[in-house]
Coordinates of C-alpha atoms in Angstrom, one line a residue:
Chain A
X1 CA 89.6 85.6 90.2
X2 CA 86.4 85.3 92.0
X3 CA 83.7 88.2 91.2
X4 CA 82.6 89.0 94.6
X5 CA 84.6 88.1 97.3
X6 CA 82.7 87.3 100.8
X7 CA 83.1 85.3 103.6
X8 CA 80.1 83.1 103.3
X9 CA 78.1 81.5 100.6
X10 CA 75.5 82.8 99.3
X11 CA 73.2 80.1 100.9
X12 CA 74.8 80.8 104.9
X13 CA 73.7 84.5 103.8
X14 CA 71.0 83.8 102.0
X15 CA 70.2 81.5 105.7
X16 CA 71.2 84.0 107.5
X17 CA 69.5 87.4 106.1
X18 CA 66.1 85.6 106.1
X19 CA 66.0 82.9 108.8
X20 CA 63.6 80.3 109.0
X21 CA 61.7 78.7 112.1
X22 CA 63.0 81.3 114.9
X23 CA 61.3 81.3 118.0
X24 CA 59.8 79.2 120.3
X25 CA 57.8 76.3 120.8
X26 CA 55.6 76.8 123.6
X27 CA 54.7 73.6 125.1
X28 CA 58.1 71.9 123.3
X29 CA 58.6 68.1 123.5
X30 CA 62.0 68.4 124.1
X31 CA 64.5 71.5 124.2
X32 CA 68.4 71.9 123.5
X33 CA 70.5 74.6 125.0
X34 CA 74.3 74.2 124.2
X35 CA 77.0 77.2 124.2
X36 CA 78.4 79.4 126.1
X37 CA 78.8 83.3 126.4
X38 CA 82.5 83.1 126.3
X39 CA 83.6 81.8 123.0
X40 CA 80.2 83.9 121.7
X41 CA 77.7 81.2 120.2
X42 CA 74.9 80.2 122.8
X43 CA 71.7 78.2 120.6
X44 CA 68.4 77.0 121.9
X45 CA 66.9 74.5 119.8
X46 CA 62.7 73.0 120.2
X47 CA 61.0 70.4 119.2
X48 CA 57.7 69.1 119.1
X49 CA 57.1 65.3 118.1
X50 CA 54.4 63.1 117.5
X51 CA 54.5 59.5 116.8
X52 CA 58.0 59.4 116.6
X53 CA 58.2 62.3 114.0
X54 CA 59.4 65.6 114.5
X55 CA 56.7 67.8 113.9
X56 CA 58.2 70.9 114.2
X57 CA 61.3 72.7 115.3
X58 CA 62.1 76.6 116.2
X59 CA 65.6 78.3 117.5
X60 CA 66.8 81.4 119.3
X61 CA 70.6 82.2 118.5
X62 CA 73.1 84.5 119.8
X63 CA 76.0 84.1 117.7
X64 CA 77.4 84.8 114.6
X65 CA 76.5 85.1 110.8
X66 CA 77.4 81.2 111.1
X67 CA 75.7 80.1 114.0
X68 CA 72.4 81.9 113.0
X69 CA 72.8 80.2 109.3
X70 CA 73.5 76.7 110.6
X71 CA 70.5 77.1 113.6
X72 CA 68.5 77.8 110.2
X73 CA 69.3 75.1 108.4
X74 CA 68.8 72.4 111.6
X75 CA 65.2 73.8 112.1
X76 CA 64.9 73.2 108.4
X77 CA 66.3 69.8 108.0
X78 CA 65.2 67.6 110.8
X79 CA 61.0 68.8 110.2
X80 CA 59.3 65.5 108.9
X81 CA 62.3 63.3 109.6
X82 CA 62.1 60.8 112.6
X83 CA 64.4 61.0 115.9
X84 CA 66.0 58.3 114.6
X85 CA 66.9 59.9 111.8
X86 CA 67.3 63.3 113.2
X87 CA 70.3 61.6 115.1
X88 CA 72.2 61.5 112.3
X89 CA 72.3 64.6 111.1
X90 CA 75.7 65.8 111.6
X91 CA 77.8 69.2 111.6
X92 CA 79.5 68.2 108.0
X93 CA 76.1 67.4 106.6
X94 CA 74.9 71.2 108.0
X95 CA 77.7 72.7 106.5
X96 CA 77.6 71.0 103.4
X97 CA 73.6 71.8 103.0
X98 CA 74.9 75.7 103.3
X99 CA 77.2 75.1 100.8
X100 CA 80.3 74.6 102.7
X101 CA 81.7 77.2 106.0
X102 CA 85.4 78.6 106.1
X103 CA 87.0 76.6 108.4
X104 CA 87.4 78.7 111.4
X105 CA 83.2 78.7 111.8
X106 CA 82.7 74.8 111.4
X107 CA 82.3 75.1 114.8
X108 CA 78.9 76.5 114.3
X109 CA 78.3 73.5 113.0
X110 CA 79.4 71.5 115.4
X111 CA 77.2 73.5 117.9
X112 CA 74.1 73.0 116.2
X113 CA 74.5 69.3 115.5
X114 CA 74.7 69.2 120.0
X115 CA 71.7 71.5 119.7
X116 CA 69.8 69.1 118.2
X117 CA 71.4 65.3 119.6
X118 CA 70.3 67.9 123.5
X119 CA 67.2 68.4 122.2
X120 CA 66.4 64.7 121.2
X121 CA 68.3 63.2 124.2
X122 CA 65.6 65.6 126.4
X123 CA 62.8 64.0 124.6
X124 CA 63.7 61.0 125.1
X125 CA 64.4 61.1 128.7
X126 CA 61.0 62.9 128.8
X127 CA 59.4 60.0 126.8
X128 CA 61.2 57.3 128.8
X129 CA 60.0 59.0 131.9
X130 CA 56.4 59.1 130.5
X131 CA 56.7 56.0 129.6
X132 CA 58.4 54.4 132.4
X133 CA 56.0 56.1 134.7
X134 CA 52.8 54.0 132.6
X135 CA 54.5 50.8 133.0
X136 CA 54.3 51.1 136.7
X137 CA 50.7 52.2 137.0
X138 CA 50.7 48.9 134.5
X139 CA 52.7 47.0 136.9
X140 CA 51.2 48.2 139.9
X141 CA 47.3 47.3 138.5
X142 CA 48.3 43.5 137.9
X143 CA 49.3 43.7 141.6
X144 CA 45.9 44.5 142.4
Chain B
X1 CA 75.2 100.5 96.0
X2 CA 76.2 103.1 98.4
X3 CA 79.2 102.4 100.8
X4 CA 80.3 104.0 104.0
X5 CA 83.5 103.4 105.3
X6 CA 83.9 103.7 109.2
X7 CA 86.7 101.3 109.4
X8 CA 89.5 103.9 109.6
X9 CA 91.8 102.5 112.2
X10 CA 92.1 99.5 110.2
X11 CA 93.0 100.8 107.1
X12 CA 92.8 104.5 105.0
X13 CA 91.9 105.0 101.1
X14 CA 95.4 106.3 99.9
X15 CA 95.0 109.9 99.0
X16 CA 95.1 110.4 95.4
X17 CA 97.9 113.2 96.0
X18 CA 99.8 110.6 97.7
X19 CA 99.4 108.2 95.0
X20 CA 100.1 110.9 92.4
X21 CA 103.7 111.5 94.3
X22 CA 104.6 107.9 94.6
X23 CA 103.8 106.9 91.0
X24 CA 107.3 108.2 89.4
X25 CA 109.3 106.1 91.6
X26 CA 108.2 102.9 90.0
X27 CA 108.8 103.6 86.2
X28 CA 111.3 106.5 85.7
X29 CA 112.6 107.5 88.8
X30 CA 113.4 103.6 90.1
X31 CA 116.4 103.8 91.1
X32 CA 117.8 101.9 94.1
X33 CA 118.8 104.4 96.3
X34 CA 122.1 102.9 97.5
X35 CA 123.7 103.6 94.0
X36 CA 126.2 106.1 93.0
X37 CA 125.0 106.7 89.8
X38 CA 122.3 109.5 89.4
X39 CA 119.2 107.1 89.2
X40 CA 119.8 106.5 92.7
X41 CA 120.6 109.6 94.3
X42 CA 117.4 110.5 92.5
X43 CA 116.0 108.1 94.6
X44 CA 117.8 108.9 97.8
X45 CA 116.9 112.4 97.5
X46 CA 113.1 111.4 97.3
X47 CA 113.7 109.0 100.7
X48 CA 115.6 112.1 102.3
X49 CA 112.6 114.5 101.7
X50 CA 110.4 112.2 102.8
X51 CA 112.3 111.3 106.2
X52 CA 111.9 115.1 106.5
X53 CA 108.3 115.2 106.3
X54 CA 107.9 112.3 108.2
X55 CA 110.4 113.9 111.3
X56 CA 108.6 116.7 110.9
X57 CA 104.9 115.8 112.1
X58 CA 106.2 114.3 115.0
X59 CA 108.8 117.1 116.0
X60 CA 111.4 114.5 115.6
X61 CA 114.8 115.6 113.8
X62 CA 115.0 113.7 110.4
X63 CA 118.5 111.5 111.7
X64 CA 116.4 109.7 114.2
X65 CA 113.3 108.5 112.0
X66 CA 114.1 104.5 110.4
X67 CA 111.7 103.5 107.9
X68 CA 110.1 99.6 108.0
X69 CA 107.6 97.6 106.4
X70 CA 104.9 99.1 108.8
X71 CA 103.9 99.4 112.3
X72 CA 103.9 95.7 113.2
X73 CA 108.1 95.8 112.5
X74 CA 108.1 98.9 114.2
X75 CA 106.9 97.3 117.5
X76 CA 108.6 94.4 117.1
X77 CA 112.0 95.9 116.1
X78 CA 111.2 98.5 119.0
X79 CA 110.7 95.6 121.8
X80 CA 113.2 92.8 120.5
X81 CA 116.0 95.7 119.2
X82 CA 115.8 97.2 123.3
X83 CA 115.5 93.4 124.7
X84 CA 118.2 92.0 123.0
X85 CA 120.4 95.0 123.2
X86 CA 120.1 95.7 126.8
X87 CA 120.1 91.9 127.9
X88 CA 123.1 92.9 130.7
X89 CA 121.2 95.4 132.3
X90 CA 117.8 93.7 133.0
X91 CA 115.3 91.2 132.1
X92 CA 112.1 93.1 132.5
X93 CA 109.7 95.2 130.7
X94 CA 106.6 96.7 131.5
X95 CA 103.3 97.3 129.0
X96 CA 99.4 96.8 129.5
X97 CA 96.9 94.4 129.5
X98 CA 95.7 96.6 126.5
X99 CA 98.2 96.9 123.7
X100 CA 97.9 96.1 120.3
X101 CA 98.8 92.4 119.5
X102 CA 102.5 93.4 117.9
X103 CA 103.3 94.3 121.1
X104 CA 101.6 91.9 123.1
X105 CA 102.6 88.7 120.8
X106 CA 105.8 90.3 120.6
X107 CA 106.3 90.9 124.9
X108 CA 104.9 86.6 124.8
X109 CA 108.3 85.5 122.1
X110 CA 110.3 87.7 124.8
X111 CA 108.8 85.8 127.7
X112 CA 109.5 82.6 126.0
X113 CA 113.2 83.9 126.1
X114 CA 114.0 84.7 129.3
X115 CA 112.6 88.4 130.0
X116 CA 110.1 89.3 132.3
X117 CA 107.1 91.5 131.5
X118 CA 104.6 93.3 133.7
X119 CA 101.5 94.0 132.1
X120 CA 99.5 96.5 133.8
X121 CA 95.8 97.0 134.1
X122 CA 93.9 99.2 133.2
X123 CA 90.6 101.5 135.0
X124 CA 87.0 100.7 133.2
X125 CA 87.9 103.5 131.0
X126 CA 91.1 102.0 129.4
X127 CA 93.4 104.6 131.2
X128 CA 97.0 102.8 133.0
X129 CA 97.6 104.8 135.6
X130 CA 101.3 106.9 135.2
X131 CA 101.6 105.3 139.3
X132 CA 100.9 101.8 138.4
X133 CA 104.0 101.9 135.9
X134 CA 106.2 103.9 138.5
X135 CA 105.8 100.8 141.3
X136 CA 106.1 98.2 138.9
X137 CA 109.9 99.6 138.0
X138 CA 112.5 97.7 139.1
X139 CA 116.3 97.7 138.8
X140 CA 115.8 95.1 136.2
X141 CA 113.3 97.1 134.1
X142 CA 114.9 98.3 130.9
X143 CA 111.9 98.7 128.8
X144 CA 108.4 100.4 129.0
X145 CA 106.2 100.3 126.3
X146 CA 102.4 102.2 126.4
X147 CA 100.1 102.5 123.5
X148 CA 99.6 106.4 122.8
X149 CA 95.9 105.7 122.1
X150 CA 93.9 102.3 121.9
X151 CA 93.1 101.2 118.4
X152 CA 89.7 99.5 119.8
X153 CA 88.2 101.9 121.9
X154 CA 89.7 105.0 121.0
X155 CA 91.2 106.1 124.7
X156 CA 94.4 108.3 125.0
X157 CA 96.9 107.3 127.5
X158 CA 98.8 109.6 129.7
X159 CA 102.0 109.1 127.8
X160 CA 103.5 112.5 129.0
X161 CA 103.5 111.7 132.7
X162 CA 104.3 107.6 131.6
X163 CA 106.9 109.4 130.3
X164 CA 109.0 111.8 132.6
X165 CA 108.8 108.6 135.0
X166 CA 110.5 106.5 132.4
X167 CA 112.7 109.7 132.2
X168 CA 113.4 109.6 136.2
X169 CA 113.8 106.1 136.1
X170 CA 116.2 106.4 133.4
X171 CA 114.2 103.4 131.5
X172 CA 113.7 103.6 127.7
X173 CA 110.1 104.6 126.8
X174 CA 108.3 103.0 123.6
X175 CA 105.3 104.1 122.2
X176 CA 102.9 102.8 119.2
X177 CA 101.1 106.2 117.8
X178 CA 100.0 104.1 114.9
X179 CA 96.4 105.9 115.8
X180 CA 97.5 109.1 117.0
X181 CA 99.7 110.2 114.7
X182 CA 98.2 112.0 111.6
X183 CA 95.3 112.4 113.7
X184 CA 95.9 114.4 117.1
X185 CA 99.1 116.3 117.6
X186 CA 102.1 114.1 118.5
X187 CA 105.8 115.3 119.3
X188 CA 108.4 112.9 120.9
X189 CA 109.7 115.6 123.1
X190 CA 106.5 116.3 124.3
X191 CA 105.7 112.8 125.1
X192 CA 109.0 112.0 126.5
X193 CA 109.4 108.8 124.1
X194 CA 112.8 107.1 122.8
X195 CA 111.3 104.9 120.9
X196 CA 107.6 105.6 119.0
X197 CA 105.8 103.1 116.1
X198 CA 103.7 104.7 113.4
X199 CA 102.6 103.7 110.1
X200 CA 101.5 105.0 106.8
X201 CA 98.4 103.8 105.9
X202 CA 96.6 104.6 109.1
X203 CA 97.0 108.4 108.3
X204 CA 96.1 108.1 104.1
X205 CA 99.3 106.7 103.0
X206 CA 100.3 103.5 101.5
X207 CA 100.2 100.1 103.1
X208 CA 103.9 98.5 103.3
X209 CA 105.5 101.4 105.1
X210 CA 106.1 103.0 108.7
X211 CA 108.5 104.0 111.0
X212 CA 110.5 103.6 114.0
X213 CA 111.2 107.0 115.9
X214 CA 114.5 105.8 117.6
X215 CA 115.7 108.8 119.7
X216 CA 119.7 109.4 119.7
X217 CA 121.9 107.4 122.1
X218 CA 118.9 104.5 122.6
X219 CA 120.8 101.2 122.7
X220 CA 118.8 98.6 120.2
X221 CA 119.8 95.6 118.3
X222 CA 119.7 96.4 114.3
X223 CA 116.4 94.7 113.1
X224 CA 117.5 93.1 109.6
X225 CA 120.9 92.5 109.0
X226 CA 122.3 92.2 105.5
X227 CA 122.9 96.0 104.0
X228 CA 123.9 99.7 105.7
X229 CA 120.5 100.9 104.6
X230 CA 118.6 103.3 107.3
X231 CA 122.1 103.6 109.2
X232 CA 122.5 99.7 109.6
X233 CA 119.8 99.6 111.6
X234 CA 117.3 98.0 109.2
X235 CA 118.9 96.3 106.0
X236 CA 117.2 95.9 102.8
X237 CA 116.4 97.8 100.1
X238 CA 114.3 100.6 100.5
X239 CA 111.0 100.7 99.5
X240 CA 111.3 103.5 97.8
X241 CA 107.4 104.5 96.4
X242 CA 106.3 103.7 99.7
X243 CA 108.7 105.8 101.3
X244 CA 108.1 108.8 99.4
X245 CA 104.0 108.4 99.8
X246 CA 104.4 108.0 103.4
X247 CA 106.2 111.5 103.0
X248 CA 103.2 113.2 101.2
X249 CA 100.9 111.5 102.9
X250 CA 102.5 112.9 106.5
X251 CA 103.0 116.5 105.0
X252 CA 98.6 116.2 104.0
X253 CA 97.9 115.1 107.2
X254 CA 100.3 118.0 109.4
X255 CA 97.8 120.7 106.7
X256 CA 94.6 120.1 108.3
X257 CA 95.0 118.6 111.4
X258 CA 93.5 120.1 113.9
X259 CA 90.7 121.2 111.9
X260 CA 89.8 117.7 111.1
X261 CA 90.1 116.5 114.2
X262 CA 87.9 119.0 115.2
X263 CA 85.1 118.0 112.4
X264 CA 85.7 114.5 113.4
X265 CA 85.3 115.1 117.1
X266 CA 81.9 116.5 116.6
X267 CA 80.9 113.9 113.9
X268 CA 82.2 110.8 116.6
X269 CA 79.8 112.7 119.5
X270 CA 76.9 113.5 117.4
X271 CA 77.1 109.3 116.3
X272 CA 77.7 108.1 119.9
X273 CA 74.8 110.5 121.6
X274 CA 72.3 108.8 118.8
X275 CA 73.3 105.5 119.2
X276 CA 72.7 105.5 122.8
X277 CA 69.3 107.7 122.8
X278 CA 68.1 105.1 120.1
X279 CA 69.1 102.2 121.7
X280 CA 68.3 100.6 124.6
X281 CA 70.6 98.3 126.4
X282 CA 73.7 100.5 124.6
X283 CA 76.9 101.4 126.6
X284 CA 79.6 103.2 125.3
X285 CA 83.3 101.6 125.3
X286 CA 85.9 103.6 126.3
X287 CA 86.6 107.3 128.2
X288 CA 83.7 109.4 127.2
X289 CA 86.3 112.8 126.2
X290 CA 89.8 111.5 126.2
X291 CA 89.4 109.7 123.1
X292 CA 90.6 109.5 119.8
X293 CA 88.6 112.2 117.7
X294 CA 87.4 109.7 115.3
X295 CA 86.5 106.2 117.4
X296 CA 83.2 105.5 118.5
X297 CA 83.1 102.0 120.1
X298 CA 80.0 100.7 121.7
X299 CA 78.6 97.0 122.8
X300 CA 74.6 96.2 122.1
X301 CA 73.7 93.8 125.1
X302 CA 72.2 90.5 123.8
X303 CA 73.3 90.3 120.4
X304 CA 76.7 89.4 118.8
X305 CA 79.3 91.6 117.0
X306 CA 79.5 89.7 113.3
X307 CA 76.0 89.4 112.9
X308 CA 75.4 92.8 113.5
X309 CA 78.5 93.7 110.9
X310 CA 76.9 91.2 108.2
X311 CA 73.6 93.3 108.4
X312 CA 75.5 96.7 108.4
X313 CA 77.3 95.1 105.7
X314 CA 74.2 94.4 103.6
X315 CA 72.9 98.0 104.0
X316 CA 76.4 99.4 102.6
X317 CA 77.9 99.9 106.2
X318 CA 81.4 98.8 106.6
X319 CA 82.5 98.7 110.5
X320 CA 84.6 96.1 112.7
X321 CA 83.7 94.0 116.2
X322 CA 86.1 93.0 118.9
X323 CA 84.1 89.7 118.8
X324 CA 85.6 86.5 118.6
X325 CA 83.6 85.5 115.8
X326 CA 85.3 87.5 113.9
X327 CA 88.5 86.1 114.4
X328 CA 90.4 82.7 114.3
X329 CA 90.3 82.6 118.0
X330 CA 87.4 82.2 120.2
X331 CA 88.3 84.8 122.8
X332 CA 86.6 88.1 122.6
X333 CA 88.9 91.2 122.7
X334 CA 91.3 91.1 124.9
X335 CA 90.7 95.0 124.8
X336 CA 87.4 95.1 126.0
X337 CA 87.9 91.7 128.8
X338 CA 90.7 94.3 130.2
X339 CA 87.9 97.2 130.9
X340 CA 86.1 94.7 133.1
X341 CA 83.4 93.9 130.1
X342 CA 81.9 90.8 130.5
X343 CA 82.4 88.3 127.6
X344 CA 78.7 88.5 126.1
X345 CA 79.6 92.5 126.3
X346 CA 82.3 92.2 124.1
X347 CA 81.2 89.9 121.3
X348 CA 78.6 92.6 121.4
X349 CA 80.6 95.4 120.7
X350 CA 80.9 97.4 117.3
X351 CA 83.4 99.7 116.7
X352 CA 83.2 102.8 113.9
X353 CA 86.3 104.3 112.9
X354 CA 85.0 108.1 111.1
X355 CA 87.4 109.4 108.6
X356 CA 88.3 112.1 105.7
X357 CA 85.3 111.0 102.9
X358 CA 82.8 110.9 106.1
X359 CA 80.1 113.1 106.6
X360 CA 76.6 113.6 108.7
X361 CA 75.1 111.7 106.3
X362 CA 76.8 109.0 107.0
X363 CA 76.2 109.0 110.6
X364 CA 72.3 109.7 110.5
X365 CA 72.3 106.2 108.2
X366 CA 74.6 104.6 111.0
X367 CA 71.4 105.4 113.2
X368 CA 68.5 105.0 111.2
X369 CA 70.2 101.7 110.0
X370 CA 71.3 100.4 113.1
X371 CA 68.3 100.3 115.2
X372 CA 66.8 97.8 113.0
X373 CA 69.5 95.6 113.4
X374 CA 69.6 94.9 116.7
X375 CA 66.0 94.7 117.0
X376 CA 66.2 92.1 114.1
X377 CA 68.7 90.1 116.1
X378 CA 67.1 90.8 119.5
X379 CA 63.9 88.6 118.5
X380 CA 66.2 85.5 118.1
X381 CA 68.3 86.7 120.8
X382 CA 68.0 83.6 123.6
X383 CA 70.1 86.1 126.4
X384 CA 67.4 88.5 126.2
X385 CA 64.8 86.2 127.2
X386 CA 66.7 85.3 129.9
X387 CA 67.3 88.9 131.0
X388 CA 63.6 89.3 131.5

């Protein structure tokens, strides 16, 4: 028999008592909003990137012990990595960095893996914009 | 560290009386009671005396009261034993949008099988109104069955005037008193019920154990088949220390009642007028007066139910949510979606369920604990942002 019985482990509590990175980034590079009220997990993920890098990274969460554990742990592991990178990340890598979720909350995980690939995917349409929009002033000076 | 338990309508502590009464029946007095012999008429005695007890607190007379495994068979032997019994007559059976899910899963199997159900609404309040049930009888209806008080939020249904329609109508009348009973006074003739579900371990009994009130002449189909136990109506050996600690347990509760419900009242109004003076953005779930004594149910706008549980939890605070999160599903309450609450509303509610072992000390660390939880959870809140 187990000593303590709970229904997280201790890192998801440990996660979830003492978050890291909430808030947000004012100024972000590129934002993710995924959720919805009625199944009760809405997250709102930042980021700020330079040179390809992501910089930094903050969240706002309404949800459960879960959601708040796993928005944690996103902030957490995609600082420093690159958005290539960062892409990768998925739910089952979350869940296993919190030492494993009971299976009715993986999708937490699930939600904060969209988090992130919505906040990427907005940087990189902002980026492509940016850098769309610099290719035409290019283009249109060689017209001259 | 220190615990308080204000989870009461999901489970009691046994009472160590009750437990005290039940403990013979497993060693020396284990007969089975179906035996000639005198271990088990020792036995059938003990189930007698506590059919007697158990008849008693809800003015019932002793013949009409079948023990079952609890108040999920109850329901579902109350529902399926009318359906299946009355199958000639009619097809249709009326309950609410509200019950509890042994009722409601229960009405869904009978759907599946050819019978109709109404389920009625209900006001903001939780209240079905007695007229709503008397338009929705038809020549078909042979069953109605309305909670005697909502184990979310607490509020008590008309059952008395639900009742002398049912009576007019000539329809059988169910009831589950799983919360009432032990708790506020309850007497079948009062309500007008045939049929009425309760179980043990709401009111400081064992888990394992409650009853079916079946009210003479009331047609049903026998719920287990296989022995002549409980007048054939429920086959299977009975479970005899269960039985006996439902009957303490009953006889306890009948002692103090209205005295605790009393205490209790005032506890459950002192914790809801502090909750909402400390709290902003705090509504109260529910009818403000006809409720339960000891059910305070409220939803926190902006954050969501677990989270607020976990942090309870971690200060030694032991309550319940009608959140999804909570559950396997990821529907809120179907409770709280039928007062009109919104879904963020009701993964934000918390309910507190007072009890014997509570006191005001309890409560005061429910509101000096709480507030910081919800502010805690309102700085990461993203809906709150958007509300300003």
């Amino acid at each position: 028999m187990r000593d303590v019985w709970s229904l997280y482990s201790e890192k998801v509590m440990e996660h979830f008592k003492n978050p890291r990175n909430v808030g947000e980034i004012e100024n972000p590079d590129g934002v993710g909003h995924v959720g919805n009220p009625v199944c009760g997990d809405i997250m709102e993920l930042y980021i700020k990137v330079k040179d390809s890098t992501i910089v930094d990274a903050k969240f706002k969460t309404f949800g459960c012990g879960a959601a708040i554990a796993t928005s944690s742990m996103v902030t957490e592991m995609v600082k420093g990595k690159s958005i290539d990178e960062a892409l990768e990340i998925s739910n089952r890598a979350l869940a296993e960095a919190l030492d494993g979720l009971p299976p009715i909350k993986m999708h937490c995980s699930v939600l904060a893996e969209e988090a992130l690939k919505s906040a990427v995917e907005d940087y990189l349409r902002k980026s492509k914009h940016v850098l769309s929009e610099a290719k035409e002033k290019k283009g249109s000076n060689k017209s001259e | 560290m220190r615990r308080i338990y204000l989870d009461h309508a999901a489970t009691t502590p046994t009472q160590p009386e009750v437990v005290k009464a039940m403990l013979p029946y497993f060693t020396n007095a284990f007969g089975n009671p179906s035996s000639i012999h005198s271990y088990g008429q020792e036995a059938k005695g003990a189930i007698e005396e506590a059919r007697d007890k158990v008849a008693a607190l809800i003015g019932a007379p002793s013949e009409e009261i079948v023990f079952t495994s609890g108040g999920t068979e109850a329901d579902n032997f109350a529902l399926k034993g009318v359906a299946f019994a009355n199958e000639g007559k009619g097809n249709h059976i009326i309950t609410t949008s509200i019950e509890h899910h042994a009722v409601i899963e229960t009405c869904k199997f009978l759907e599946r099988r050819g019978f109709r159900v109404t389920y009625l609404p209900v006001d903001a309040y939780g209240l079905v109104a007695p007229d709503d049930v008397r338009k929705a009888i038809t020549d078909k209806t042979i069953l109605i069955s309305v909670m005697h008080a909502s184990n979310e939020v607490g509020t008590i249904e008309p059952i008395t005037e639900i009742g002398k329609i049912a009576g007019e109508a000539s329809v059988y009348f169910h009831t589950d008193a799983v919360q009432t009973v032990g708790h506020i006074p309850v007497n079948v003739d009062d309500l007008g019920v045939d049929l009425l579900s309760l179980s043990a371990h709401k009111l400081y009994g064992p888990k394992g154990v409650g009853v079916l009130y079946i009210r003479k002449g009331t047609w049903l189909v026998p719920f287990m088949h296989g022995g002549d136990q409980e007048r054939r109506r429920r086959a299977g050996t009975d479970n005899v220390p269960a039985i006996v600690g439902f009957g303490k347990a009953a006889e306890l509760a009948q002692k103090d009642l209205s005295k605790e419900a009393e205490r209790l009242t005032s506890l459950r109004d002192e914790l809801i007028k502090g909750l909402l003076e400390r709290i902003d953005h705090i509504h109260l779930n529910g009818h403000p007066t006809i409720r339960l004594p000891n059910n305070v149910n409220v939803s926190v706008d902006f954050v969501e139910g677990e989270s607020m549980l976990l942090n309870l939890d971690l200060e030694g605070i032991c309550a319940s949510t009608g959140s999804a999160c909570s559950s396997s599903s990821l529907e809120p309450s179907h409770v709280l979606l039928a007062l009109g609450l919104s879904p963020e509303q009701a993964h934000g509610s918390l309910r507190f369920t007072l009890g014997r072992e509570n006191t005001e000390e309890g409560i005061e660390c429910v509101l000096e604990v709480l507030p910081r939880v919800v502010a805690k959870l309102r700085a990461m809140s993203p809906l709150l942002k958007s509300h300003r």
